[in-house]
Amino acid sequence: MKALIQDLVSQALAQLVADGVLDAVAAEPVIERTRDPDHGDFATNAALVNSKAAGMKPRELADKLVLALPTSEAVAGVEIAGPGFINFRLAAGASHALIPRILAAGEGFGRSDLGAGKRVQVEFVSANPTGPLHVGHGRGAAYGAVVADLLAAVGFDVHREYYVNDAGRQMDILGTSVWLRYLELAGEELVFPSNGYKGDYVWDIAATLHRHNGDAFRYPAAEVYAGVPADAPAGGDKEEHIDALIERAKQLLGAERYRTVFDLGLDTILDDIRDDLSLFGVDYQEWYSERSLTESGAVQRAIDKLKASGHIYEKQGALWFKSTDFGDEKDRVVVRDNGQTTYFASDIAYHMEKLERGFDRVIDVWGADHHGYVPRVKAALQAMGGDHAKLDVLLVQFAILYRGGEKAQMSTRSGEFVTLRELRKEVGKDAARFFYVMRKCEQHLDFDLDLAKSQSSDNPVYYVQYAHARVCSVLRQAQEKGFSTEISDGTTNLEHLAEDHEKALLTALAKYPEVVQSAALNEEPHQLTHYLRELANDLHTYYNAHQFLVADDALRDARLKLILATRQVLANGLALIGVSAPEAM
RNA sequence: GCCCCUGUAGCUCAGUAGGAUAGAGCAGCCGCCUCCUAAGCGGCAGGUCGUGCGUUCGAAUCGCGCCAGGGGCACCA
């Protein structure tokens, strides 16, 4: 409908240009839905933005524009208001036609092919597999998933990917932590490193290792700690301590057994993360291994490419990428003086490879704490001659949990929950998904646990779900009262929808495709949650003001059609944000 | 010190590619069930849009400065 108005205005402007009133269209007009129903249904600022170029007052130009406007059956009235806005009032029949369209399209209503099948990759979560997903990862998961689903809904070919950091020091620390716990289970007495992973899950993995291998990986603690410098509590350095222990693990176990321990930790945790996300309604097309980048030679190829373009230099035994050539604040190491490539080197290779895979657009969803990382990744793409404009990094700010009006502690020590799994257990998947995307991503999120759990109208999730359930309930009632739940075809009987509440609901339904589009193109899922709340409100208000199951067959039929269409849109919107649409509550 | 995000009603937030009287939800007060789930609805009250200049016919929205809060500035990942 918006497109129709847009078209009419464009035609009118073109007509004025043809008539010589305007030299050219100076600025594209904005067509928007009015906030105040007194202003009609749509408004455009076409006269305001072009008045200067036309050399006349906005209202004067508006007069000419209105005269040049082609007539349309859908438009019942046009008027000039305020400083020169042109307001459009739609014909009642035009909005009625929406209902059969919604009912016919079903789950497809609101979807479009705007993206024209362009390939978009969305990489999100990508947390290190060194432990279960934290509550902080939940927001990235929910946000990334909805952005991906929204883009898919408007016709992009979306590829969801999780980058698995299965190499590097953090993973070595995990492997070593598992092994040390295993030694303790086998009966060795040792002081666990302060920098090791201390979660219970490490004990679980160690127990599995022990069950499968008995004492085959066991060495006396004294031998393991031989030559290892003191830990921080003993006056040493915790980094040197853990690094030395990693070295001892590799020496004593040898490559093969070390890999067994390492992979057991990795696989166990990755399985847990996969399962966790899946239960959270988040699924991926691909889990991309960082290790594979080294094994395939992609990392070396990326470094060579940077070298060939002249942006690599050597200093103090290390290889540096001159990212300052592309606006970064300092140069970055890609190969350390010990010959090992850095995490950044892998990331350069990964992003190079993303573009090579032919995506039209690449979206990374990162925690806001990584923002300083953006310039160097873009710099690398630029240096390699890739199109860095194809990469979009969306930064998600922190979520803070509140319980009983107090900040909930999120540390393991306090005994409060820390994992996404536990959050899901406490508030449920639906509330968690909804709350995580309720705010735009650059907004710090206050996550009120009590509110998320409350079964009242204060809770937006229940409020929206209840609207859906309410329509289902009316249908059940209809059956009990002996009314037919078969509804008529097309726009039959819809002329009976003349109440203000009905018009408001129709307007809200018509907005849905526009909201989906806007939410998708701006990567703003919160637009959808806000819309759903408004739509639910319109339905509840209507419900309170009018009886649906009336004796008059035609009127009842019309009202049932309207609420069925509303139910469909509520279900479609909820599905997009990964929340269920219950039939009863 | 430099960089990113935020500052709108008592609280949590919409609104920011400039536009008509700045909107919701909570909390507060007042109402609405012999009637399809009151897990609901209506009404009242509540704001110098952090602050100071500037650009403009027009600024919560754009520019500059300042103030406050959060986060980030590794040969870690």
CSV table of N, CA, C and O in Angstrom, one decimal, chain A residues 456-554:
chain,number,residue,atom,x,y,z
A,456,SER,N,2.0,-12.2,33.6
A,456,SER,CA,1.1,-11.0,33.6
A,456,SER,C,1.3,-10.1,32.4
A,456,SER,O,2.2,-10.3,31.6
A,457,SER,N,0.4,-9.2,32.3
A,457,SER,CA,0.5,-8.3,31.2
A,457,SER,C,1.7,-7.4,31.2
A,457,SER,O,2.1,-6.8,30.2
A,458,ASP,N,2.4,-7.4,32.4
A,458,ASP,CA,3.6,-6.6,32.4
A,458,ASP,C,4.7,-7.3,31.5
A,458,ASP,O,5.6,-6.6,31.1
A,459,ASN,N,4.5,-8.5,31.4
A,459,ASN,CA,5.5,-9.3,30.6
A,459,ASN,C,5.1,-9.3,29.1
A,459,ASN,O,4.2,-9.9,28.7
A,460,PRO,N,5.9,-8.6,28.3
A,460,PRO,CA,5.5,-8.5,26.9
A,460,PRO,C,5.4,-9.8,26.2
A,460,PRO,O,4.6,-9.9,25.2
A,461,VAL,N,6.2,-10.8,26.6
A,461,VAL,CA,6.1,-12.1,25.9
A,461,VAL,C,4.7,-12.7,26.1
A,461,VAL,O,4.1,-13.1,25.1
A,462,TYR,N,4.3,-12.7,27.3
A,462,TYR,CA,3.0,-13.3,27.6
A,462,TYR,C,1.9,-12.5,27.0
A,462,TYR,O,0.9,-13.0,26.5
A,463,TYR,N,2.1,-11.2,27.0
A,463,TYR,CA,1.1,-10.3,26.4
A,463,TYR,C,0.8,-10.6,25.0
A,463,TYR,O,-0.4,-10.7,24.5
A,464,VAL,N,1.9,-10.8,24.2
A,464,VAL,CA,1.7,-11.1,22.8
A,464,VAL,C,1.2,-12.5,22.6
A,464,VAL,O,0.3,-12.7,21.8
A,465,GLN,N,1.8,-13.4,23.3
A,465,GLN,CA,1.3,-14.8,23.2
A,465,GLN,C,-0.1,-15.0,23.6
A,465,GLN,O,-0.9,-15.7,22.9
A,466,TYR,N,-0.5,-14.2,24.6
A,466,TYR,CA,-1.9,-14.3,25.0
A,466,TYR,C,-2.9,-13.9,23.9
A,466,TYR,O,-4.0,-14.4,23.8
A,467,ALA,N,-2.5,-12.8,23.2
A,467,ALA,CA,-3.3,-12.3,22.1
A,467,ALA,C,-3.6,-13.5,21.1
A,467,ALA,O,-4.7,-13.7,20.6
A,468,HIS,N,-2.5,-14.2,20.8
A,468,HIS,CA,-2.6,-15.3,19.9
A,468,HIS,C,-3.5,-16.4,20.5
A,468,HIS,O,-4.5,-16.9,19.8
A,469,ALA,N,-3.3,-16.8,21.7
A,469,ALA,CA,-4.1,-17.8,22.4
A,469,ALA,C,-5.6,-17.4,22.5
A,469,ALA,O,-6.5,-18.2,22.4
A,470,ARG,N,-5.8,-16.1,22.6
A,470,ARG,CA,-7.1,-15.6,22.8
A,470,ARG,C,-7.9,-15.8,21.5
A,470,ARG,O,-9.1,-16.2,21.6
A,471,VAL,N,-7.3,-15.6,20.4
A,471,VAL,CA,-8.1,-15.9,19.1
A,471,VAL,C,-8.4,-17.4,19.0
A,471,VAL,O,-9.5,-17.7,18.6
A,472,CYS,N,-7.4,-18.2,19.4
A,472,CYS,CA,-7.7,-19.6,19.3
A,472,CYS,C,-8.8,-20.0,20.3
A,472,CYS,O,-9.7,-20.8,19.9
A,473,SER,N,-8.9,-19.3,21.4
A,473,SER,CA,-9.9,-19.6,22.4
A,473,SER,C,-11.3,-19.2,21.8
A,473,SER,O,-12.3,-19.9,22.1
A,474,VAL,N,-11.3,-18.1,21.1
A,474,VAL,CA,-12.6,-17.6,20.6
A,474,VAL,C,-13.1,-18.7,19.6
A,474,VAL,O,-14.3,-19.0,19.6
A,475,LEU,N,-12.2,-19.3,18.8
A,475,LEU,CA,-12.6,-20.3,17.8
A,475,LEU,C,-13.2,-21.5,18.6
A,475,LEU,O,-14.1,-22.1,18.1
A,476,ARG,N,-12.5,-21.9,19.7
A,476,ARG,CA,-13.0,-23.0,20.4
A,476,ARG,C,-14.4,-22.7,21.0
A,476,ARG,O,-15.3,-23.6,20.9
A,477,GLN,N,-14.5,-21.5,21.5
A,477,GLN,CA,-15.9,-21.1,22.0
A,477,GLN,C,-16.9,-21.2,20.9
A,477,GLN,O,-18.1,-21.6,21.1
A,478,ALA,N,-16.5,-20.7,19.7
A,478,ALA,CA,-17.5,-20.7,18.6
A,478,ALA,C,-18.0,-22.1,18.4
A,478,ALA,O,-19.2,-22.3,18.2
A,479,GLN,N,-17.1,-23.1,18.4
A,479,GLN,CA,-17.5,-24.5,18.2
A,479,GLN,C,-18.4,-24.9,19.3
A,479,GLN,O,-19.5,-25.6,19.0
A,480,GLU,N,-18.1,-24.6,20.5
A,480,GLU,CA,-18.9,-25.0,21.7
A,480,GLU,C,-20.3,-24.4,21.6
A,480,GLU,O,-21.3,-25.0,22.0
A,481,LYS,N,-20.4,-23.2,21.1
A,481,LYS,CA,-21.7,-22.5,21.0
A,481,LYS,C,-22.4,-23.0,19.7
A,481,LYS,O,-23.5,-22.4,19.4
A,482,GLY,N,-21.8,-23.9,19.0
A,482,GLY,CA,-22.5,-24.4,17.8
A,482,GLY,C,-22.4,-23.5,16.5
A,482,GLY,O,-23.2,-23.7,15.6
A,483,PHE,N,-21.6,-22.5,16.6
A,483,PHE,CA,-21.4,-21.7,15.3
A,483,PHE,C,-20.4,-22.5,14.4
A,483,PHE,O,-19.5,-23.2,14.9
A,484,SER,N,-20.6,-22.2,13.1
A,484,SER,CA,-19.6,-22.8,12.2
A,484,SER,C,-18.3,-22.0,12.2
A,484,SER,O,-18.3,-20.8,12.4
A,485,THR,N,-17.2,-22.7,12.2
A,485,THR,CA,-15.9,-22.0,12.2
A,485,THR,C,-15.4,-21.9,10.7
A,485,THR,O,-14.3,-21.4,10.5
A,486,GLU,N,-16.3,-22.3,9.8
A,486,GLU,CA,-15.9,-22.1,8.4
A,486,GLU,C,-16.2,-20.7,8.1
A,486,GLU,O,-17.2,-20.1,8.4
A,487,ILE,N,-15.2,-20.0,7.4
A,487,ILE,CA,-15.4,-18.6,7.1
A,487,ILE,C,-15.5,-18.5,5.6
A,487,ILE,O,-15.1,-19.4,4.8
A,488,SER,N,-16.2,-17.4,5.2
A,488,SER,CA,-16.4,-17.2,3.8
A,488,SER,C,-15.1,-16.8,3.0
A,488,SER,O,-14.1,-16.5,3.6
A,489,ASP,N,-15.2,-16.9,1.7
A,489,ASP,CA,-14.1,-16.6,0.9
A,489,ASP,C,-13.9,-15.1,0.6
A,489,ASP,O,-14.9,-14.3,0.7
A,490,GLY,N,-12.8,-14.7,0.2
A,490,GLY,CA,-12.5,-13.3,-0.3
A,490,GLY,C,-12.9,-12.2,0.6
A,490,GLY,O,-12.8,-12.3,1.9
A,491,THR,N,-13.5,-11.2,0.1
A,491,THR,CA,-13.8,-10.0,0.9
A,491,THR,C,-15.3,-10.1,1.3
A,491,THR,O,-15.8,-9.1,1.8
A,492,THR,N,-15.9,-11.2,1.1
A,492,THR,CA,-17.4,-11.3,1.5
A,492,THR,C,-17.6,-10.9,2.9
A,492,THR,O,-16.8,-11.3,3.8
A,493,ASN,N,-18.6,-10.1,3.1
A,493,ASN,CA,-19.0,-9.6,4.5
A,493,ASN,C,-18.1,-8.6,5.1
A,493,ASN,O,-18.4,-8.0,6.1
A,494,LEU,N,-16.9,-8.4,4.5
A,494,LEU,CA,-16.0,-7.5,5.2
A,494,LEU,C,-16.5,-6.0,5.3
A,494,LEU,O,-16.0,-5.3,6.1
A,495,GLU,N,-17.5,-5.7,4.5
A,495,GLU,CA,-18.0,-4.3,4.6
A,495,GLU,C,-18.6,-4.1,5.9
A,495,GLU,O,-18.8,-2.9,6.3
A,496,HIS,N,-18.9,-5.1,6.7
A,496,HIS,CA,-19.4,-4.9,8.0
A,496,HIS,C,-18.4,-4.5,9.1
A,496,HIS,O,-18.7,-4.1,10.2
A,497,LEU,N,-17.1,-4.5,8.6
A,497,LEU,CA,-16.1,-4.0,9.6
A,497,LEU,C,-16.0,-2.5,9.5
A,497,LEU,O,-15.2,-2.0,8.7
A,498,ALA,N,-16.7,-1.8,10.3
A,498,ALA,CA,-16.7,-0.4,10.2
A,498,ALA,C,-16.4,0.3,11.5
A,498,ALA,O,-16.3,1.5,11.6
A,499,GLU,N,-16.2,-0.5,12.6
A,499,GLU,CA,-15.8,0.1,13.9
A,499,GLU,C,-14.4,0.6,13.9
A,499,GLU,O,-13.6,0.1,13.2
A,500,ASP,N,-14.2,1.7,14.7
A,500,ASP,CA,-12.8,2.2,14.8
A,500,ASP,C,-11.8,1.2,15.2
A,500,ASP,O,-10.7,1.2,14.7
A,501,HIS,N,-12.2,0.3,16.1
A,501,HIS,CA,-11.2,-0.7,16.6
A,501,HIS,C,-10.8,-1.6,15.4
A,501,HIS,O,-9.7,-2.1,15.4
A,502,GLU,N,-11.8,-1.8,14.5
A,502,GLU,CA,-11.5,-2.7,13.4
A,502,GLU,C,-10.6,-2.1,12.4
A,502,GLU,O,-9.7,-2.7,11.8
A,503,LYS,N,-10.9,-0.8,12.2
A,503,LYS,CA,-10.0,0.0,11.3
A,503,LYS,C,-8.6,0.0,11.8
A,503,LYS,O,-7.6,-0.2,11.1
A,504,ALA,N,-8.4,0.2,13.1
A,504,ALA,CA,-7.1,0.3,13.7
A,504,ALA,C,-6.4,-1.0,13.6
A,504,ALA,O,-5.2,-1.1,13.2
A,505,LEU,N,-7.1,-2.1,13.7
A,505,LEU,CA,-6.5,-3.4,13.6
A,505,LEU,C,-6.1,-3.7,12.2
A,505,LEU,O,-5.0,-4.2,11.9
A,506,LEU,N,-6.9,-3.3,11.2
A,506,LEU,CA,-6.6,-3.4,9.8
A,506,LEU,C,-5.3,-2.6,9.5
A,506,LEU,O,-4.4,-3.1,8.7
A,507,THR,N,-5.2,-1.4,10.0
A,507,THR,CA,-4.1,-0.6,9.7
A,507,THR,C,-2.8,-1.3,10.3
A,507,THR,O,-1.8,-1.4,9.6
A,508,ALA,N,-2.9,-1.8,11.5
A,508,ALA,CA,-1.8,-2.5,12.1
A,508,ALA,C,-1.4,-3.7,11.3
A,508,ALA,O,-0.2,-3.9,11.1
A,509,LEU,N,-2.3,-4.5,10.8
A,509,LEU,CA,-2.0,-5.6,10.0
A,509,LEU,C,-1.3,-5.2,8.7
A,509,LEU,O,-0.3,-5.9,8.3
A,510,ALA,N,-1.7,-4.1,8.1
A,510,ALA,CA,-1.1,-3.7,6.8
A,510,ALA,C,0.3,-3.3,7.0
A,510,ALA,O,1.1,-3.4,6.1
A,511,LYS,N,0.7,-2.9,8.2
A,511,LYS,CA,2.0,-2.4,8.5
A,511,LYS,C,3.0,-3.6,8.6
A,511,LYS,O,4.2,-3.3,8.4
A,512,TYR,N,2.5,-4.8,8.9
A,512,TYR,CA,3.5,-5.9,9.2
A,512,TYR,C,4.6,-6.1,8.1
A,512,TYR,O,5.7,-6.1,8.5
A,513,PRO,N,4.2,-6.2,6.8
A,513,PRO,CA,5.3,-6.4,5.9
A,513,PRO,C,6.3,-5.2,5.9
A,513,PRO,O,7.5,-5.5,5.7
A,514,GLU,N,5.8,-4.0,6.1
A,514,GLU,CA,6.8,-2.9,6.2
A,514,GLU,C,7.7,-3.0,7.4
A,514,GLU,O,8.9,-2.7,7.3
A,515,VAL,N,7.2,-3.5,8.5
A,515,VAL,CA,8.0,-3.6,9.7
A,515,VAL,C,9.0,-4.7,9.5
A,515,VAL,O,10.2,-4.5,9.8
A,516,VAL,N,8.6,-5.8,8.9
A,516,VAL,CA,9.6,-6.9,8.6
A,516,VAL,C,10.7,-6.4,7.8
A,516,VAL,O,11.9,-6.7,8.0
A,517,GLN,N,10.3,-5.7,6.7
A,517,GLN,CA,11.3,-5.1,5.8
A,517,GLN,C,12.3,-4.2,6.5
A,517,GLN,O,13.5,-4.3,6.4
A,518,SER,N,11.8,-3.3,7.3
A,518,SER,CA,12.6,-2.3,7.9
A,518,SER,C,13.5,-3.0,9.0
A,518,SER,O,14.6,-2.6,9.1
A,519,ALA,N,12.9,-3.9,9.7
A,519,ALA,CA,13.7,-4.6,10.8
A,519,ALA,C,14.8,-5.4,10.1
A,519,ALA,O,15.9,-5.4,10.6
A,520,ALA,N,14.6,-6.0,9.0
A,520,ALA,CA,15.6,-6.7,8.3
A,520,ALA,C,16.7,-5.9,7.7
A,520,ALA,O,17.9,-6.1,8.0
A,521,LEU,N,16.3,-4.8,7.0
A,521,LEU,CA,17.3,-4.0,6.4
A,521,LEU,C,18.1,-3.2,7.3
A,521,LEU,O,19.3,-2.8,7.1
A,522,ASN,N,17.6,-2.9,8.5
A,522,ASN,CA,18.3,-2.1,9.5
A,522,ASN,C,18.9,-3.0,10.6
A,522,ASN,O,19.5,-2.5,11.5
A,523,GLU,N,18.8,-4.3,10.4
A,523,GLU,CA,19.2,-5.3,11.4
A,523,GLU,C,18.7,-4.9,12.8
A,523,GLU,O,19.5,-4.8,13.8
A,524,GLU,N,17.4,-4.6,12.9
A,524,GLU,CA,16.9,-4.2,14.2
A,524,GLU,C,15.7,-5.0,14.6
A,524,GLU,O,14.5,-4.6,14.4
A,525,PRO,N,15.9,-6.2,15.1
A,525,PRO,CA,14.8,-7.1,15.5
A,525,PRO,C,13.8,-6.4,16.5
A,525,PRO,O,12.7,-6.7,16.5
A,526,HIS,N,14.3,-5.4,17.3
A,526,HIS,CA,13.5,-4.8,18.3
A,526,HIS,C,12.3,-4.1,17.6
A,526,HIS,O,11.2,-3.9,18.2
A,527,GLN,N,12.4,-3.7,16.4
A,527,GLN,CA,11.3,-3.1,15.7
A,527,GLN,C,10.1,-4.1,15.6
A,527,GLN,O,8.9,-3.7,15.8
A,528,LEU,N,10.4,-5.3,15.5
A,528,LEU,CA,9.4,-6.4,15.4
A,528,LEU,C,8.8,-6.6,16.8
A,528,LEU,O,7.5,-6.8,16.9
A,529,THR,N,9.6,-6.7,17.8
A,529,THR,CA,9.0,-6.9,19.1
A,529,THR,C,8.1,-5.7,19.5
A,529,THR,O,7.0,-6.0,20.1
A,530,HIS,N,8.5,-4.5,19.2
A,530,HIS,CA,7.6,-3.4,19.5
A,530,HIS,C,6.3,-3.5,18.7
A,530,HIS,O,5.2,-3.2,19.2
A,531,TYR,N,6.4,-3.8,17.5
A,531,TYR,CA,5.3,-3.9,16.6
A,531,TYR,C,4.3,-5.0,17.2
A,531,TYR,O,3.1,-4.8,17.2
A,532,LEU,N,4.8,-6.1,17.5
A,532,LEU,CA,4.0,-7.2,18.0
A,532,LEU,C,3.2,-6.8,19.3
A,532,LEU,O,2.1,-7.2,19.5
A,533,ARG,N,3.9,-6.0,20.1
A,533,ARG,CA,3.2,-5.6,21.3
A,533,ARG,C,2.0,-4.7,20.9
A,533,ARG,O,0.9,-4.8,21.5
A,534,GLU,N,2.2,-3.8,20.0
A,534,GLU,CA,1.2,-2.9,19.5
A,534,GLU,C,0.0,-3.7,18.9
A,534,GLU,O,-1.1,-3.4,19.2
A,535,LEU,N,0.4,-4.6,18.1
A,535,LEU,CA,-0.7,-5.4,17.4
A,535,LEU,C,-1.5,-6.2,18.5
A,535,LEU,O,-2.7,-6.3,18.4
A,536,ALA,N,-0.8,-6.8,19.4
A,536,ALA,CA,-1.5,-7.5,20.5
A,536,ALA,C,-2.4,-6.5,21.3
A,536,ALA,O,-3.5,-6.9,21.6
A,537,ASN,N,-1.9,-5.3,21.5
A,537,ASN,CA,-2.8,-4.3,22.2
A,537,ASN,C,-4.0,-4.0,21.4
A,537,ASN,O,-5.1,-4.0,21.9
A,538,ASP,N,-3.9,-3.9,20.1
A,538,ASP,CA,-5.1,-3.6,19.2
A,538,ASP,C,-6.1,-4.8,19.3
A,538,ASP,O,-7.3,-4.5,19.3
A,539,LEU,N,-5.5,-6.0,19.4
A,539,LEU,CA,-6.4,-7.1,19.4
A,539,LEU,C,-7.1,-7.2,20.8
A,539,LEU,O,-8.4,-7.4,20.8
A,540,HIS,N,-6.4,-7.0,21.9
A,540,HIS,CA,-7.0,-7.0,23.2
A,540,HIS,C,-8.1,-5.9,23.4
A,540,HIS,O,-9.1,-6.1,23.9
A,541,THR,N,-7.7,-4.7,22.8
A,541,THR,CA,-8.7,-3.6,22.9
A,541,THR,C,-10.0,-4.0,22.2
A,541,THR,O,-11.1,-3.8,22.7
A,542,TYR,N,-9.8,-4.5,21.0
A,542,TYR,CA,-10.9,-4.9,20.1
A,542,TYR,C,-11.8,-5.9,20.9
A,542,TYR,O,-13.0,-5.8,21.0
A,543,TYR,N,-11.1,-6.9,21.5
A,543,TYR,CA,-11.8,-8.0,22.2
A,543,TYR,C,-12.6,-7.4,23.3
A,543,TYR,O,-13.7,-7.9,23.5
A,544,ASN,N,-12.1,-6.4,24.0
A,544,ASN,CA,-12.8,-5.9,25.1
A,544,ASN,C,-14.0,-5.0,24.7
A,544,ASN,O,-15.0,-4.9,25.4
A,545,ALA,N,-13.9,-4.4,23.5
A,545,ALA,CA,-14.9,-3.5,23.1
A,545,ALA,C,-16.1,-4.2,22.4
A,545,ALA,O,-17.2,-3.7,22.4
A,546,HIS,N,-15.8,-5.3,21.7
A,546,HIS,CA,-16.8,-5.9,20.9
A,546,HIS,C,-16.9,-7.4,21.0
A,546,HIS,O,-15.9,-8.1,21.2
A,547,GLN,N,-18.1,-7.9,20.9
A,547,GLN,CA,-18.3,-9.3,20.9
A,547,GLN,C,-18.1,-9.9,19.5
A,547,GLN,O,-18.5,-9.3,18.6
A,548,PHE,N,-17.3,-11.0,19.4
A,548,PHE,CA,-17.1,-11.5,18.1
A,548,PHE,C,-18.1,-12.5,17.7
A,548,PHE,O,-18.6,-12.6,16.6
A,549,LEU,N,-18.5,-13.3,18.7
A,549,LEU,CA,-19.5,-14.4,18.4
A,549,LEU,C,-20.9,-13.9,18.6
A,549,LEU,O,-21.6,-14.3,19.5
A,550,VAL,N,-21.3,-13.1,17.6
A,550,VAL,CA,-22.6,-12.5,17.6
A,550,VAL,C,-23.6,-13.3,16.8
A,550,VAL,O,-23.1,-14.2,16.0
A,551,ALA,N,-24.8,-13.1,17.0
A,551,ALA,CA,-25.8,-13.9,16.3
A,551,ALA,C,-25.9,-13.6,14.8
A,551,ALA,O,-26.2,-14.5,14.0
A,552,ASP,N,-25.6,-12.4,14.4
A,552,ASP,CA,-25.6,-12.0,13.0
A,552,ASP,C,-24.6,-12.8,12.2
A,552,ASP,O,-23.4,-12.5,12.4
A,553,ASP,N,-25.0,-13.6,11.3
A,553,ASP,CA,-24.0,-14.5,10.6
A,553,ASP,C,-22.9,-13.7,9.8
A,553,ASP,O,-21.8,-14.0,9.9
A,554,ALA,N,-23.4,-12.7,9.1
A,554,ALA,CA,-22.5,-11.9,8.3
A,554,ALA,C,-21.4,-11.2,9.1
A,554,ALA,O,-20.3,-11.2,8.8
